[in-house]
Amino acid sequence: YRERYLVLDDRRAIVSALGDAHKKASALEVERIVRDKSLRYEALVGADPPFFPGAIDAIRRAAERNPVCVVSGAARGEIEAAIRIAKIGREISFVIAAEDTPDGKPDPAPYREAIERMRRIVPNLTPADGLAVEDTPGGIRSAKGAGLCAIAVATTYERERLQPPWVESD
């Protein structure tokens, strides 16, 4: 899962996993699987979403200085529930979720969309003004492909996997 599907949004991960297993599913079946996954995720996580130690404080400190957004391949409902539970809704300017771009990470489309939305808040913003905090090689590729600087946190992958070249490994 970590090697092939983690960076993908739910739909692409499911379609890819089925394809790797030489199985096909209709669009309706894929949507059912996505809904089931989301319900299971909510049941497992409940009122305790998995924030890494120090993450909520880091978000609050960053938001004191600059607008902060979330760019994720997760479903909007999952992201917004975590934000609500962590009580950081005031700190988050907006969310780019799996539903917001036709192509997800590692494609740069989610970060490009974030840059466009952020320009409504900071009009002369350039991609190089942005900073992405990422925990996967594909996430770093997405951010760098959109022109952002990226900080890698070794929470999901070991440090060696988060160093260049991201293009060759995912």
Short mmCIF file of C-alpha atoms in Angstrom, two decimals:
data_model
loop_
_atom_site.label_atom_id
_atom_site.label_comp_id
_atom_site.label_asym_id
_atom_site.label_seq_id
_atom_site.Cartn_x
_atom_site.Cartn_y
_atom_site.Cartn_z
CA TYR A 1 0.00 0.00 0.00
CA ARG A 2 2.73 2.47 0.99
CA GLU A 3 4.73 1.81 -2.16
CA ARG A 4 1.93 1.99 -4.73
CA TYR A 5 -1.26 3.55 -3.41
CA LEU A 6 -0.65 5.87 -0.44
CA VAL A 7 -0.09 9.00 -2.51
CA LEU A 8 -3.21 8.39 -4.62
CA ASP A 9 -6.71 9.58 -3.78
CA ASP A 10 -9.19 6.85 -2.81
CA ARG A 11 -10.68 6.39 -6.28
CA ARG A 12 -7.35 6.11 -8.05
CA ALA A 13 -5.95 3.84 -5.33
CA ILE A 14 -8.93 1.49 -5.60
CA VAL A 15 -8.88 1.40 -9.41
CA SER A 16 -5.09 0.82 -9.36
CA ALA A 17 -5.33 -1.93 -6.73
CA LEU A 18 -8.10 -3.67 -8.67
CA GLY A 19 -6.08 -3.37 -11.88
CA ASP A 20 -3.01 -4.83 -10.16
CA ALA A 21 -5.21 -7.74 -9.08
CA HIS A 22 -6.47 -8.09 -12.69
CA LYS A 23 -9.99 -7.14 -11.65
CA LYS A 24 -12.35 -4.52 -12.96
CA ALA A 25 -15.12 -2.56 -11.31
CA SER A 26 -17.76 -0.27 -12.69
CA ALA A 27 -17.76 3.38 -11.68
CA LEU A 28 -20.69 2.62 -9.35
CA GLU A 29 -18.76 -0.22 -7.70
CA VAL A 30 -15.73 2.02 -7.22
CA GLU A 31 -17.95 4.70 -5.63
CA ARG A 32 -19.43 2.08 -3.28
CA ILE A 33 -15.95 0.95 -2.25
CA VAL A 34 -14.91 4.58 -1.66
CA ARG A 35 -17.98 5.16 0.53
CA ASP A 36 -17.33 1.94 2.47
CA LYS A 37 -13.68 2.91 2.99
CA SER A 38 -14.71 6.35 4.25
CA LEU A 39 -17.22 4.87 6.71
CA ARG A 40 -14.64 2.39 8.00
CA TYR A 41 -12.07 5.17 8.35
CA GLU A 42 -14.53 7.25 10.38
CA ALA A 43 -15.32 4.25 12.60
CA LEU A 44 -11.64 3.52 13.20
CA VAL A 45 -10.49 7.10 13.76
CA GLY A 46 -13.61 8.44 15.44
CA ALA A 47 -12.87 11.42 17.64
CA ASP A 48 -9.10 10.89 17.54
CA PRO A 49 -7.67 11.63 14.07
CA PRO A 50 -4.01 10.71 13.63
CA PHE A 51 -2.11 13.98 14.00
CA PHE A 52 1.61 13.60 14.44
CA PRO A 53 3.12 15.04 17.65
CA GLY A 54 3.55 18.78 17.32
CA ALA A 55 1.53 19.08 14.09
CA ILE A 56 -1.40 21.04 15.54
CA ASP A 57 0.89 23.49 17.33
CA ALA A 58 2.96 23.93 14.15
CA ILE A 59 -0.22 24.72 12.18
CA ARG A 60 -1.29 27.29 14.76
CA ARG A 61 2.13 28.97 14.78
CA ALA A 62 2.32 29.05 10.98
CA ALA A 63 -1.18 30.53 10.72
CA GLU A 64 -0.16 33.41 13.00
CA ARG A 65 2.25 34.53 10.26
CA ASN A 66 0.79 33.34 6.94
CA PRO A 67 -2.34 31.81 5.44
CA VAL A 68 -2.35 28.01 5.76
CA CYS A 69 -4.22 25.54 3.59
CA VAL A 70 -4.50 21.76 3.46
CA VAL A 71 -3.68 19.99 0.18
CA SER A 72 -4.54 16.32 0.47
CA GLY A 73 -5.60 13.33 -1.57
CA ALA A 74 -8.05 12.42 1.19
CA ALA A 75 -11.79 12.95 0.91
CA ARG A 76 -13.06 16.38 1.96
CA GLY A 77 -15.27 14.92 4.69
CA GLU A 78 -12.33 13.13 6.30
CA ILE A 79 -10.16 16.25 6.21
CA GLU A 80 -12.85 18.57 7.54
CA ALA A 81 -13.70 16.16 10.36
CA ALA A 82 -10.04 16.08 11.44
CA ILE A 83 -9.84 19.89 11.30
CA ARG A 84 -13.03 20.19 13.36
CA ILE A 85 -11.88 17.68 15.98
CA ALA A 86 -8.44 19.34 16.25
CA LYS A 87 -10.14 22.74 16.58
CA ILE A 88 -7.96 24.35 13.92
CA GLY A 89 -10.70 25.56 11.58
CA ARG A 90 -9.78 29.22 12.12
CA GLU A 91 -6.18 28.49 11.19
CA ILE A 92 -6.99 26.77 7.88
CA SER A 93 -7.84 29.18 5.06
CA PHE A 94 -9.16 26.45 2.76
CA VAL A 95 -8.87 22.77 1.83
CA ILE A 96 -7.93 21.17 -1.47
CA ALA A 97 -9.31 17.63 -1.28
CA ALA A 98 -9.41 14.66 -3.63
CA GLU A 99 -12.64 15.97 -5.15
CA ASP A 100 -11.14 19.32 -6.17
CA THR A 101 -8.83 18.39 -9.04
CA PRO A 102 -9.13 15.83 -11.83
CA ASP A 103 -5.59 14.60 -11.16
CA GLY A 104 -4.26 14.03 -7.66
CA LYS A 105 -0.79 13.72 -6.25
CA PRO A 106 1.86 13.01 -7.49
CA ASP A 107 0.52 15.25 -10.27
CA PRO A 108 1.07 18.95 -9.44
CA ALA A 109 -2.63 19.79 -10.07
CA PRO A 110 -3.67 19.91 -6.38
CA TYR A 111 -0.88 22.34 -5.49
CA ARG A 112 -1.53 24.44 -8.60
CA GLU A 113 -5.16 24.75 -7.49
CA ALA A 114 -3.99 25.74 -4.00
CA ILE A 115 -1.75 28.45 -5.46
CA GLU A 116 -4.66 29.85 -7.49
CA ARG A 117 -6.94 29.92 -4.44
CA MET A 118 -4.20 31.37 -2.24
CA ARG A 119 -3.80 34.24 -4.73
CA ARG A 120 -7.29 35.37 -3.70
CA ILE A 121 -5.85 35.90 -0.23
CA VAL A 122 -2.32 37.01 -1.21
CA PRO A 123 -2.68 38.60 -4.67
CA ASN A 124 0.93 38.65 -5.89
CA LEU A 125 1.82 35.22 -4.57
CA THR A 126 4.21 33.15 -6.65
CA PRO A 127 4.62 29.39 -6.28
CA ALA A 128 8.12 29.94 -4.84
CA ASP A 129 6.51 31.92 -2.00
CA GLY A 130 4.65 28.80 -0.89
CA LEU A 131 5.88 26.04 1.37
CA ALA A 132 4.50 22.51 1.35
CA VAL A 133 4.97 20.12 4.24
CA GLU A 134 4.88 16.60 2.84
CA ASP A 135 5.42 13.06 4.09
CA THR A 136 5.58 11.09 0.83
CA PRO A 137 7.83 11.16 -2.25
CA GLY A 138 4.71 11.62 -4.42
CA GLY A 139 3.55 14.56 -2.33
CA ILE A 140 6.96 16.18 -2.67
CA ARG A 141 6.85 15.59 -6.44
CA SER A 142 3.43 17.24 -6.56
CA ALA A 143 4.57 20.30 -4.62
CA LYS A 144 7.87 20.67 -6.48
CA GLY A 145 6.08 20.18 -9.83
CA ALA A 146 3.87 23.16 -8.97
CA GLY A 147 6.94 25.24 -8.13
CA LEU A 148 6.66 25.24 -4.35
CA CYS A 149 9.41 24.70 -1.83
CA ALA A 150 8.83 21.54 0.18
CA ILE A 151 9.77 20.32 3.62
CA ALA A 152 9.74 16.56 4.06
CA VAL A 153 8.72 15.07 7.40
CA ALA A 154 9.80 11.48 7.99
CA THR A 155 6.58 10.21 9.54
CA THR A 156 5.24 7.94 6.80
CA TYR A 157 8.46 7.15 4.95
CA GLU A 158 12.01 6.91 6.22
CA ARG A 159 14.25 9.93 5.64
CA GLU A 160 16.16 8.31 2.75
CA ARG A 161 12.97 7.94 0.69
CA LEU A 162 12.21 11.64 1.06
CA GLN A 163 15.43 12.91 -0.50
CA PRO A 164 16.04 13.58 -4.19
CA PRO A 165 15.42 12.27 -6.76
CA TRP A 166 11.68 12.08 -6.13
CA VAL A 167 10.97 11.62 -9.82
CA GLU A 168 12.59 8.18 -9.87
CA SER A 169 10.94 6.71 -6.79
CA ASP A 170 7.41 6.80 -5.51
#
